[in-house]
Amino acid sequence: MYRRRALALAGAAAVGSLAGCAGSGGSGGSGGEGGQSLRAHPAAAGLDGLPRRGALDGHAVLTFEDPSCTRCRAFHEEVVPQIRSNIVEPGAGAYVLRTYPVVYPWGEPATQALASTHARSEPAFWSLLDRYFAEQDQFDADNVLDRTEAFLDAETDLDGGAVVADAASEAHDEAVQDNLDAADAAGLGRTTPVVLLFRDGEYVTSANGSVSYDLIAETLGVDG
């Protein structure tokens, strides 16, 4: 059984919890104090080892996303492209992702597979995450690893069987637990996605659920 079932994560974030995917349990929390640096923030523990697009010398959008969460899918498909085009690609900042399996059961083995994929190839990690979101309604706890293996074999240079074997044995569980522990330490709650915003490397605020790009742009002072 995955250790996350025993965790008691905190509840609402600083900006608040809009409509999002909700896991069970939790109590109140703020996500941190304004002005805290990205590297000092508990949500960013182990920052250099996290999946990331863009440089860390400007703004940062740090997210906690569950591949099984429908609101995370909407965020990934509608908001992340704007983050990439308006923040990452112009060199204004970074998009940093922590996987956060707190919603539906298939998100747990999927997150193990993502961790095992990231240990081998970051491009393959992003491709697999894209597939989970794009075909979200086709995955369940019984088929997710088989479908993951088939995708990795067909669409990446990785050995899908080796990745899935590692996922099944939780070979990279430390990375998964680090994400859960970071959310716990920061009091982020279980309504996903969770989005933390750092302007010029300093924490400003966080939000859970249906987070718009307009909120991100206004908070960071970038183009909408």
XYZ file of C-alpha atoms in Angstrom:
224
model
C 0.000 0.000 0.000
C 1.272 3.450 -0.858
C 2.396 5.486 2.119
C 0.412 8.500 1.025
C -2.773 6.907 2.409
C -1.410 7.539 5.890
C -0.496 11.173 5.314
C -2.569 14.007 6.739
C -2.068 16.913 4.364
C -3.277 20.428 4.993
C -6.316 22.150 3.501
C -6.922 25.507 1.811
C -4.145 27.547 0.184
C -3.506 31.276 0.435
C -5.556 32.444 -2.541
C -8.179 29.833 -1.769
C -9.605 26.644 -3.147
C -11.688 26.994 -6.291
C -13.387 24.066 -8.012
C -10.789 21.329 -8.303
C -10.153 17.649 -7.640
C -10.303 16.880 -3.929
C -8.522 14.073 -2.125
C -9.611 12.906 1.320
C -8.477 14.231 4.695
C -6.505 17.334 5.562
C -6.715 20.439 7.676
C -6.076 24.149 7.178
C -2.845 25.676 5.902
C -1.534 28.763 4.112
C 1.168 27.557 1.714
C 3.832 29.769 3.278
C 4.723 33.373 4.023
C 5.175 36.017 1.332
C 8.767 36.916 0.498
C 10.196 33.465 1.163
C 12.719 32.478 -1.498
C 11.990 29.628 -3.876
C 14.858 27.492 -2.609
C 13.892 28.084 1.024
C 10.212 27.255 0.540
C 9.237 23.804 1.869
C 7.183 23.091 -1.260
C 10.369 23.375 -3.339
C 12.502 20.918 -1.356
C 14.866 19.069 -3.703
C 14.246 21.699 -6.378
C 17.163 20.835 -8.654
C 15.929 17.270 -9.125
C 12.370 18.172 -10.149
C 10.949 18.130 -13.692
C 11.267 21.670 -14.980
C 10.923 23.811 -18.059
C 12.877 27.064 -18.034
C 15.577 28.630 -15.878
C 15.315 29.262 -12.144
C 16.758 32.777 -12.205
C 13.443 34.623 -12.611
C 9.806 33.904 -11.823
C 8.660 30.384 -10.980
C 5.352 28.570 -11.234
C 5.568 25.503 -9.003
C 2.684 23.072 -9.365
C 1.468 19.904 -7.687
C -0.546 17.872 -10.203
C -2.247 14.472 -10.140
C -2.468 12.705 -13.527
C -5.889 11.338 -12.523
C -7.370 14.776 -11.686
C -9.699 16.309 -14.281
C -8.912 19.878 -13.184
C -5.194 19.110 -13.485
C -5.901 17.970 -17.031
C -7.640 21.270 -17.800
C -4.756 23.207 -16.224
C -2.208 21.179 -18.180
C -4.000 21.623 -21.492
C -5.241 25.219 -21.149
C -2.927 27.069 -18.749
C 0.466 25.379 -19.036
C 0.824 26.240 -22.754
C 0.390 29.919 -21.817
C 2.948 29.564 -19.025
C 5.377 28.112 -21.532
C 4.772 30.712 -24.253
C 4.621 33.799 -22.008
C 7.002 32.919 -19.173
C 9.282 30.005 -20.053
C 10.079 30.643 -23.715
C 10.850 34.388 -23.305
C 13.232 33.491 -20.471
C 11.148 35.155 -17.752
C 10.919 32.128 -15.506
C 10.317 28.442 -14.974
C 7.485 25.942 -14.749
C 8.307 23.299 -12.122
C 6.157 20.213 -11.572
C 5.672 17.881 -8.622
C 3.415 14.869 -9.193
C 0.874 14.548 -6.402
C -1.249 11.350 -6.347
C -4.113 12.208 -4.012
C -7.271 11.880 -6.119
C -8.121 8.602 -7.922
C -6.360 5.260 -7.270
C -4.772 4.961 -10.712
C -2.863 8.170 -10.078
C -0.640 6.301 -7.604
C 0.883 3.726 -10.013
C 0.922 6.397 -12.727
C 2.996 8.626 -10.475
C 5.373 5.755 -9.732
C 5.748 5.256 -13.493
C 6.382 8.962 -13.997
C 9.103 8.883 -11.336
C 10.752 5.862 -12.958
C 10.507 7.536 -16.361
C 11.965 10.814 -15.102
C 14.914 8.924 -13.618
C 15.749 7.862 -17.179
C 14.625 10.722 -19.424
C 12.983 14.080 -18.796
C 11.606 14.374 -22.358
C 9.979 10.953 -21.967
C 8.563 12.069 -18.619
C 6.784 15.017 -20.241
C 5.524 12.808 -23.070
C 4.086 10.278 -20.627
C 2.443 12.990 -18.545
C 0.884 14.406 -21.712
C -0.497 10.964 -22.544
C -1.989 10.472 -19.084
C -3.862 13.747 -19.350
C -4.863 13.346 -23.005
C -6.367 9.875 -22.447
C -7.289 10.318 -18.798
C -10.714 8.674 -19.025
C -9.172 5.489 -20.459
C -6.952 4.732 -17.463
C -7.785 2.838 -14.306
C -5.821 1.084 -11.579
C -5.951 -2.228 -13.455
C -4.673 -1.070 -16.847
C -2.473 1.947 -16.190
C 0.851 0.112 -16.092
C 0.091 -2.012 -19.161
C -0.932 1.073 -21.116
C 2.143 2.913 -19.830
C 4.452 0.152 -21.033
C 2.838 0.122 -24.478
C 3.115 3.898 -24.809
C 6.748 4.074 -23.732
C 7.730 1.248 -26.085
C 5.918 2.825 -29.029
C 6.551 6.525 -28.508
C 9.884 6.871 -26.661
C 13.363 5.354 -26.665
C 12.839 3.810 -23.229
C 12.273 0.164 -22.378
C 8.659 0.317 -21.250
C 8.860 -3.046 -19.521
C 11.799 -1.921 -17.387
C 10.057 1.310 -16.428
C 6.864 -0.508 -15.474
C 8.789 -3.110 -13.482
C 10.392 -0.292 -11.509
C 7.007 1.374 -11.036
C 5.426 -1.854 -9.781
C 8.236 -2.369 -7.265
C 8.249 1.340 -6.333
C 11.926 1.567 -7.193
C 11.736 5.364 -7.294
C 9.262 5.779 -4.465
C 11.565 8.227 -2.690
C 10.822 10.818 -5.375
C 7.077 10.255 -4.983
C 7.250 10.511 -1.211
C 9.398 13.630 -1.425
C 6.566 15.327 -3.327
C 3.964 14.259 -0.779
C 6.208 15.332 2.083
C 6.840 18.720 0.451
C 3.103 19.327 0.138
C 2.602 18.274 3.740
C 5.399 20.548 4.990
C 3.966 23.502 3.068
C 0.368 22.859 4.166
C -0.958 22.773 0.619
C -4.083 20.657 0.973
C -5.546 18.018 -1.298
C -7.492 20.082 -3.820
C -5.557 19.834 -7.068
C -3.883 21.306 -8.939
C -1.917 23.331 -6.400
C -0.087 26.309 -7.901
C 2.556 28.325 -6.032
C 3.758 31.592 -7.547
C 7.216 33.075 -7.033
C 7.866 36.550 -8.423
C 11.565 37.151 -9.083
C 12.278 34.074 -6.981
C 10.212 35.134 -3.949
C 6.979 33.485 -2.853
C 3.845 35.571 -3.372
C 0.832 33.291 -3.051
C -0.711 29.915 -3.853
C -4.026 28.638 -5.170
C -5.791 25.296 -5.481
C -8.234 24.086 -8.108
C -9.332 26.020 -11.194
C -6.367 28.377 -11.458
C -6.442 30.697 -14.481
C -3.504 32.019 -16.439
C -4.802 35.546 -15.802
C -4.206 35.065 -12.068
C -0.691 33.815 -12.733
C 0.128 36.657 -15.129
C -1.221 39.341 -12.813
C 0.629 37.945 -9.803
C 3.943 37.657 -11.622
C 3.577 40.853 -13.642
C 3.960 39.151 -17.007
C 2.026 39.267 -20.268
C -1.465 37.812 -20.273
